[in-house]
XYZ file of C-alpha atoms in Angstrom:
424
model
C -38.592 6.292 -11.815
C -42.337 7.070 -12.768
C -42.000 9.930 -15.108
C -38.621 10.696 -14.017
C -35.218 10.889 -16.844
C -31.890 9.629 -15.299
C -28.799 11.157 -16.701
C -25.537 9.122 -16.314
C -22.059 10.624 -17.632
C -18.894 8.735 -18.154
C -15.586 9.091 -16.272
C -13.718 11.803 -17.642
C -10.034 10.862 -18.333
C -7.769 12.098 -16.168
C -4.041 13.388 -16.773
C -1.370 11.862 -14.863
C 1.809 13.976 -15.749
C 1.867 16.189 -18.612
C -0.004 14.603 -21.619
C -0.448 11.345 -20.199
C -3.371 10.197 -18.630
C -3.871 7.645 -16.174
C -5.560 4.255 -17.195
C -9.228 4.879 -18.160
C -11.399 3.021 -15.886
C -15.787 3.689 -16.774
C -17.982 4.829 -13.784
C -19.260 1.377 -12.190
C -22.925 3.050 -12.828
C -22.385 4.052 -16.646
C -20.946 0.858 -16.851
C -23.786 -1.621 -15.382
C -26.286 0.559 -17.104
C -24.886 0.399 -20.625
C -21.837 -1.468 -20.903
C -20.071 1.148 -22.563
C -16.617 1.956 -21.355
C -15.386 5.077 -23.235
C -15.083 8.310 -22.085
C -16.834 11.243 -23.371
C -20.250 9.396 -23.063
C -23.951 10.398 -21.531
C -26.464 7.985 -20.881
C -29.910 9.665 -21.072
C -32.775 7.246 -19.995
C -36.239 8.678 -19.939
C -39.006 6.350 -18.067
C -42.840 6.405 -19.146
C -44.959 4.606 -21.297
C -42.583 3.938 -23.398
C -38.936 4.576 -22.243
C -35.879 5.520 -24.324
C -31.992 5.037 -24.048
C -30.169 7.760 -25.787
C -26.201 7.541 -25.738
C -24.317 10.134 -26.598
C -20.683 9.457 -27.806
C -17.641 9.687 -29.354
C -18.248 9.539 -33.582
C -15.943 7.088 -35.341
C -12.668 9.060 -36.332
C -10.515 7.003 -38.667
C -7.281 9.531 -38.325
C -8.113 9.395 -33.757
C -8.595 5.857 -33.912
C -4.942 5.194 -35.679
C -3.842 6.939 -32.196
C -6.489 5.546 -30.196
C -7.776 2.218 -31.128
C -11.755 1.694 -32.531
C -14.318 3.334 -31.491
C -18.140 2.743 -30.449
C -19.828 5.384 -32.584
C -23.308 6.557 -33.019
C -23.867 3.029 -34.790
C -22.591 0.954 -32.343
C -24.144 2.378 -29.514
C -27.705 1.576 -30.927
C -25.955 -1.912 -32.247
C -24.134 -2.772 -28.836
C -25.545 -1.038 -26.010
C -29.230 -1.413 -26.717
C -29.252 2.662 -27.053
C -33.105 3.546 -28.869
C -31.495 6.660 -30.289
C -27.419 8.026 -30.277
C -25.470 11.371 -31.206
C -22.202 12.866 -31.388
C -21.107 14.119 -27.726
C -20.843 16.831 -29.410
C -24.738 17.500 -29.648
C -24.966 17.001 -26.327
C -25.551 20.787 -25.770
C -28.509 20.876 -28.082
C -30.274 18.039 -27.699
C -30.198 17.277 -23.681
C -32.821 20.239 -22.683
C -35.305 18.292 -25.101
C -34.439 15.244 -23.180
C -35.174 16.797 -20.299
C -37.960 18.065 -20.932
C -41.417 16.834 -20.531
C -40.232 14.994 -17.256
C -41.184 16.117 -13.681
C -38.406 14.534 -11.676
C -34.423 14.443 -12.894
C -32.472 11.242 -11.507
C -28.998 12.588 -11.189
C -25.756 12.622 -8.767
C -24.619 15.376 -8.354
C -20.494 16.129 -6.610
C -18.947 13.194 -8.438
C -17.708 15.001 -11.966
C -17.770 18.778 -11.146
C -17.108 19.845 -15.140
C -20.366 17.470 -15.719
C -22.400 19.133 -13.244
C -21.995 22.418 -14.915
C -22.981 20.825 -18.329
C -26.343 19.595 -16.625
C -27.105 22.703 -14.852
C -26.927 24.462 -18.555
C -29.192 21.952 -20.185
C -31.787 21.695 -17.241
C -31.944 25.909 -17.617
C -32.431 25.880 -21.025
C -35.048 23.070 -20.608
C -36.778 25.121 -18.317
C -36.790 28.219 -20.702
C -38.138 26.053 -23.314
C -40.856 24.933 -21.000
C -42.337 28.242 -20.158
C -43.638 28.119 -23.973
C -45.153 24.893 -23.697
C -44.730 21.197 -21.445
C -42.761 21.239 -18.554
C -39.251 20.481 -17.298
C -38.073 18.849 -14.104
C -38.723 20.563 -10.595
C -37.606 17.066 -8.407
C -34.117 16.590 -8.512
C -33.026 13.112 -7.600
C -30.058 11.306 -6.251
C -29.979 8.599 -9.156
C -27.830 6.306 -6.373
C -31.378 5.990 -4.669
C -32.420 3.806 -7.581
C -29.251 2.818 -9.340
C -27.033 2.043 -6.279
C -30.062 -0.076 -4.711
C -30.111 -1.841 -7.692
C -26.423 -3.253 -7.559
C -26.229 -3.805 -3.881
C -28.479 -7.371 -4.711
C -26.176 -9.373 -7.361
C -27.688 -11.391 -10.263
C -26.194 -14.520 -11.032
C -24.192 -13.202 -13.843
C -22.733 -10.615 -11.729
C -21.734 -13.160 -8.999
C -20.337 -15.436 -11.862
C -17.875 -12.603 -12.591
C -17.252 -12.351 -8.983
C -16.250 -15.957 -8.721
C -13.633 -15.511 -11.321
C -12.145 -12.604 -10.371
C -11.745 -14.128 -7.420
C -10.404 -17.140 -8.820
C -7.610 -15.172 -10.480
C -6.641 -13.436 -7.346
C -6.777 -17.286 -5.538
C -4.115 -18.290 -7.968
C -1.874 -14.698 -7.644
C -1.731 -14.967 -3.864
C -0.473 -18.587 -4.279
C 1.634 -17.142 -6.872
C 3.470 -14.571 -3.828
C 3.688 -16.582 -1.178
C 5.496 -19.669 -2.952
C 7.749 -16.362 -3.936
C 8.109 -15.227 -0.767
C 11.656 -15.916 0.638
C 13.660 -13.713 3.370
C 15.545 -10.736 1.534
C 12.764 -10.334 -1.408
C 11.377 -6.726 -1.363
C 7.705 -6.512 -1.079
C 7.400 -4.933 -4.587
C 8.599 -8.047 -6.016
C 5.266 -9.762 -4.431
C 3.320 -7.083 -6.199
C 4.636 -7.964 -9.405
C 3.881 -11.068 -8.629
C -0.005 -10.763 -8.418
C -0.395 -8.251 -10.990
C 1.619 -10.699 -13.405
C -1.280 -13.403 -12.574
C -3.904 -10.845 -12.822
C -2.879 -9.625 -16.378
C -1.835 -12.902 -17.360
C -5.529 -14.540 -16.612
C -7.520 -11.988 -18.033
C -8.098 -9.690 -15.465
C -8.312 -5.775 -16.539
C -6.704 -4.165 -13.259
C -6.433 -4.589 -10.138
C -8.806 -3.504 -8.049
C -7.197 -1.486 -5.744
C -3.613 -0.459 -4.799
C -1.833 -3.758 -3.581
C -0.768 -3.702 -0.173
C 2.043 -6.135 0.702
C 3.229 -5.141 4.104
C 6.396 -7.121 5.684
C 6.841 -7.195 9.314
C 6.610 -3.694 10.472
C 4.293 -2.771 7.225
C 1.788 -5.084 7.709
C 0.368 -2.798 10.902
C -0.134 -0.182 8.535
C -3.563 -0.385 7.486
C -3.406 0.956 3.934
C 0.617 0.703 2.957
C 1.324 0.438 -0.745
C 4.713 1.781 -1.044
C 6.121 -1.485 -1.264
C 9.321 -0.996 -1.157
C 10.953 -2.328 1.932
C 12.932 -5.889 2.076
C 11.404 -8.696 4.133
C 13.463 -9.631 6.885
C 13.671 -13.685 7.895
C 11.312 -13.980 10.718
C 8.682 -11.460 9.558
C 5.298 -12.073 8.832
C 4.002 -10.544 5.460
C 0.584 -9.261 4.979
C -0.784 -9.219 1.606
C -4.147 -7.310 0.823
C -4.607 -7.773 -3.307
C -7.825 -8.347 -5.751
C -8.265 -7.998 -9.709
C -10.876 -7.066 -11.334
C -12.760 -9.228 -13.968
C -15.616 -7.730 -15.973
C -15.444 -4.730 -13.442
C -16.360 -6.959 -10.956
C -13.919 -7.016 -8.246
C -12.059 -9.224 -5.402
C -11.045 -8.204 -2.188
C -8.711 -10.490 -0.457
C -6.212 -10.639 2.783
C -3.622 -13.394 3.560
C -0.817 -13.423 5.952
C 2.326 -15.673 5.904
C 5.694 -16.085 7.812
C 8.343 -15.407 5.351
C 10.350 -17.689 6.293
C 8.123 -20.560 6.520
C 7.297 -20.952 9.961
C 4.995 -18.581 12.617
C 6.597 -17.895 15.723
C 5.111 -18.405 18.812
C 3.403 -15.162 19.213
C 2.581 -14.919 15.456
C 0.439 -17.884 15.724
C -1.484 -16.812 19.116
C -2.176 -13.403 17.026
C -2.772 -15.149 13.633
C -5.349 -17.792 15.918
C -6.973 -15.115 17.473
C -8.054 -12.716 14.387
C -9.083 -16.685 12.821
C -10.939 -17.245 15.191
C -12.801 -13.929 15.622
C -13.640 -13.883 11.623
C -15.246 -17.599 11.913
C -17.555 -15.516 14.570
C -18.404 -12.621 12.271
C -19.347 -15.839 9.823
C -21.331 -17.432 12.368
C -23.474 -14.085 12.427
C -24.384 -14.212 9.106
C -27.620 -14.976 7.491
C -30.826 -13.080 5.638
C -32.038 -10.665 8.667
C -28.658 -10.248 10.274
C -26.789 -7.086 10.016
C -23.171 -6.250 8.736
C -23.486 -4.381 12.366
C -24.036 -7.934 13.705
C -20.999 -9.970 11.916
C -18.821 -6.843 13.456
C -19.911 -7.245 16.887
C -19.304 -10.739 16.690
C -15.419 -10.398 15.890
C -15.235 -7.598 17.741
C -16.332 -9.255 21.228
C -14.053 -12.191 20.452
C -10.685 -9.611 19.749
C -11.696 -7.371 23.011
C -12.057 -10.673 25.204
C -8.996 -12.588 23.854
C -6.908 -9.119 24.316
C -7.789 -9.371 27.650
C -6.885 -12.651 28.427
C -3.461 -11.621 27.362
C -3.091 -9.227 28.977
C -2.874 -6.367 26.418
C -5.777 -4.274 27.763
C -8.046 -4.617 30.927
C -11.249 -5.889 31.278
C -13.949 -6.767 32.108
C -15.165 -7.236 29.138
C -18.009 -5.155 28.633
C -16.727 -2.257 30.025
C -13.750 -2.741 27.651
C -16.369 -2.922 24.363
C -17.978 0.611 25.874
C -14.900 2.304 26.476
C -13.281 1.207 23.285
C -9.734 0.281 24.874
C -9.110 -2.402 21.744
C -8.907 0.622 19.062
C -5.108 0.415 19.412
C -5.508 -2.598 18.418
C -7.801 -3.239 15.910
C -9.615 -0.062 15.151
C -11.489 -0.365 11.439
C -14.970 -2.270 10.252
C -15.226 -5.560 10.103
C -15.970 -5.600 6.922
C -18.021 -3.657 3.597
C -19.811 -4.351 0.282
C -18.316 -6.231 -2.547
C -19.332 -5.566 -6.203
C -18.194 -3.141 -9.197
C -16.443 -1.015 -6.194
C -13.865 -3.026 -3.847
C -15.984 -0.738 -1.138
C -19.272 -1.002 -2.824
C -22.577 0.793 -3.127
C -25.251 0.186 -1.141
C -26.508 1.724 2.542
C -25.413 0.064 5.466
C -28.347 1.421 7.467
C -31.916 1.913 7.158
C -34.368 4.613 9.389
C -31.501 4.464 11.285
C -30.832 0.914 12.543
C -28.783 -1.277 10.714
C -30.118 -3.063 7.745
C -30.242 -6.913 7.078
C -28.566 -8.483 4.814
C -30.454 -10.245 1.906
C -29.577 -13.338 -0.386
C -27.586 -11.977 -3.246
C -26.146 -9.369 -1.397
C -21.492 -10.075 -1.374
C -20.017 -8.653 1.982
C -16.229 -9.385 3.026
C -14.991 -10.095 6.646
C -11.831 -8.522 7.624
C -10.928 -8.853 11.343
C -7.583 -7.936 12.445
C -4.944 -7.000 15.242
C -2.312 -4.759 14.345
C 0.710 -4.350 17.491
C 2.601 -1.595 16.332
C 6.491 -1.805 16.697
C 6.449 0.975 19.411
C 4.375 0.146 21.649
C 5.460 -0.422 24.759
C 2.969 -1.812 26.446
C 2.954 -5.412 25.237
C 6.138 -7.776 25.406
C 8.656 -7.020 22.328
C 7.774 -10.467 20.713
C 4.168 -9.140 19.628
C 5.423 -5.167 18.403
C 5.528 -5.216 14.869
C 3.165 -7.841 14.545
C 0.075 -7.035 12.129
C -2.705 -9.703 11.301
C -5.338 -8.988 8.677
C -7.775 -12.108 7.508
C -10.004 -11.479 5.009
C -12.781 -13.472 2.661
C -15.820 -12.266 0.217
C -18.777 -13.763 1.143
C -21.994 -14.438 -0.335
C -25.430 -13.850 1.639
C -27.632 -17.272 0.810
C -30.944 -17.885 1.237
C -30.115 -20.069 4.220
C -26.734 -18.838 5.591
C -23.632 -18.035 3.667
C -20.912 -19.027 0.822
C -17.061 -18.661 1.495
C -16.222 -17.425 -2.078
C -12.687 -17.105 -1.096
C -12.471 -20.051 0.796
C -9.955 -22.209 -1.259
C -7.357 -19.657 -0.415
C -5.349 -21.061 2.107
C -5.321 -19.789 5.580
C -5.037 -21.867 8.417
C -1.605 -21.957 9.883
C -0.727 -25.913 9.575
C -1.976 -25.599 5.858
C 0.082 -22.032 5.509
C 3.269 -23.603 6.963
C 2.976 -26.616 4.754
C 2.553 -24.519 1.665
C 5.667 -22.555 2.452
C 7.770 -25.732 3.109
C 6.488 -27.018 -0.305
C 7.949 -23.954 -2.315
C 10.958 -23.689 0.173
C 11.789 -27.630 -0.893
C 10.627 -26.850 -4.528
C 13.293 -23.500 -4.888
C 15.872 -25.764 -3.219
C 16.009 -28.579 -5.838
């Protein structure tokens, strides 16, 4: 940062429906900066010779905190959160255009809080009014991801330990759904089920919106309605991660519902298997996210040739596109505070290696939607997502996810397991 100051705000909390709000959930920067998850905070950090933390926050209220639960407070935010100085929010007005001031470039994001971006704009006027009289005030203005968001894209070892148990958790809540899985449950019944184990093992939320899509749902990308009533013979596809510590897990697994793939639900399931063991194969320090892509990409446009759901040849299908029908999103994305985390995927415009530390997933898939007239009526409604976090190495790659069961002899031997289990 040089001389630069670096102003962070909290998430504001958000109403859902008249006066209630909707969970409160920190910004993953405030967060990894100062651990603080309250709202109504600012995180002022001025670089230098000698840099400062100052928090602002919520004062202890003894008659808000009946209501509320504890608070932080001007205390604890020097006690806690490793804050050199803290203040009321409510002096937030006064006291930020002195914080400003004195600094030649402002580290800030601007577009994310809108109400916040007003308050800044106020304090960074009145810093420069002040300034006129004597010092100076910023004239670079900064996007603070160019620091902050390179900063979390490489995890420390603590950060990948909380990776490994949220993704524990979610191991144990997708075991927990498909041994519940049985023709005639409704799909919400499998949500319940993971965010039961999620809650129940220390997890704070989930990550993201749950998608469990049965037979015709599972070819729709991003369905969380959950609400429709697996049919025997349908495969379900269930897309689920908690978060622990804010860090979270990302995770896909598909299963026959009623215990056994059909013929064309296994040469689907095989191929998408089979292409995401090639996006692995692509990995290591120097490759590309662009690289594990094309790698699970060439194997789905080749294998939907041979077939026979598109033409080839083969290259000229990759150029032209003609599998986007069939599987038309990334291979995969970042993995940290954010389920889609920080972090640029390309540098002076060519794709950017990976590095040891950094946590990708790999997501190939083939969706066949149930109108589509074009393949055999066996494969419509067919939809295939696989989908692990992995962890760039110094020499390769590490499966985080791996222990969660996916190939379809161990799949099929799970469900006949609970099947037998329920039946006794």
């Amino acid at each position: 940062m040089g001389e630069g100051v670096l102003v962070l705000f909290s998430t504001p909390e958000f109403i859902r429906n008249n006066d209630v709000t909707h969970p409160y959930r920190q910004d993953s920067d405030f967060f990894y900066l100062t651990g603080l998850d309250e709202p109504e905070s600012v995180m002022v950090l001025s670089a230098g010779e000698h840099p400062q933390l100052t928090l602002f926050v919520r004062p202890r209220n003894k008659e808000r905190e009946i209501w509320d639960g504890p608070r932080t407070g001007v205390e604890g935010a020097v006690a806690a959160h490793g804050a050199n100085n803290a203040y009321p929010i409510e002096e937030l007005g006064k006291r930020l255009p002195e914080l400003l001031k004195g600094h030649e470039k402002l580290y800030y994001r601007f577009g994310v809080y809108p109400e916040c971006d007003q308050r800044l704009i106020g304090a960074l006027v009145r810093s420069r009014a002040l300034a006129r009289r004597k010092g100076r005030s910023p004239t670079h203005l900064i996007d603070s991801a160019a620091i902050v968001h390179e900063q979390r894209r490489i995890k420390s070892g603590g950060e990948i330990a909380s990776l490994r148990q949220a993704i524990e958790i979610t191991r144990q809540a997708h075991l927990a759904a498909m041994l519940k899985a049985r023709p005639g449950c409704f799909e919400y019944e499998l949500e319940a089920e993971l965010l039961a184990v999620f809650r129940r093992s220390g997890s704070e939320r989930a990550a993201y919106s749950s998608i469990v899509g049965s037979g015709p749902n599972a070819t729709i990308l991003h369905h969380i309605r959950n609400d429709r009533q697996a049919q025997a013979g349908d495969l379900v596809l269930i897309d689920a991660g908690c978060e622990f510590d804010y860090y979270a897990a990302d995770i896909t697994r598909v299963f026959p519902v009623s215990g056994k793939f059909t013929a064309e639900q296994r040469q689907i399931y095989q191929i998408v298997l089979d292409a995401q063991q090639a996006a692995f194969d692509a990995i290591a320090p120097g490759a590309s996210q662009d690289d594990a892509h094309a790698a699970a990409l060439r194997h789905i446009t080749e294998q939907l040739i041979e077939i026979g759901f598109i033409q080839g040849p083969l290259e000229l299908a990759l150029s032209e596109e003609r599998y986007k029908p069939y599987f038309m999103h990334r291979t995969g994305h970042y993995l940290g505070m954010d389920v889609h985390d920080v972090g640029l995927d390309q540098t002076m415009g060519k794709p950017r290696p990976l590095e040891p530390g950094v946590v990708i997933t790999i997501e190939p898939g083939i969706y066949i939607a149930v109108d589509n007239e074009q393949v055999p009526a066996a494969y419509r409604g067919i939809g295939v997502r696989i989908e692990d976090d992995i962890l760039v190495t110094e020499t390769g790659y590490e499966n985080l996810s791996q222990s969660i069961p996916k190939g379809l002899d161990e799949i099929e031997a799970l469900m006949a397991g609970a099947a037998q289990s329920s039946a006794r």
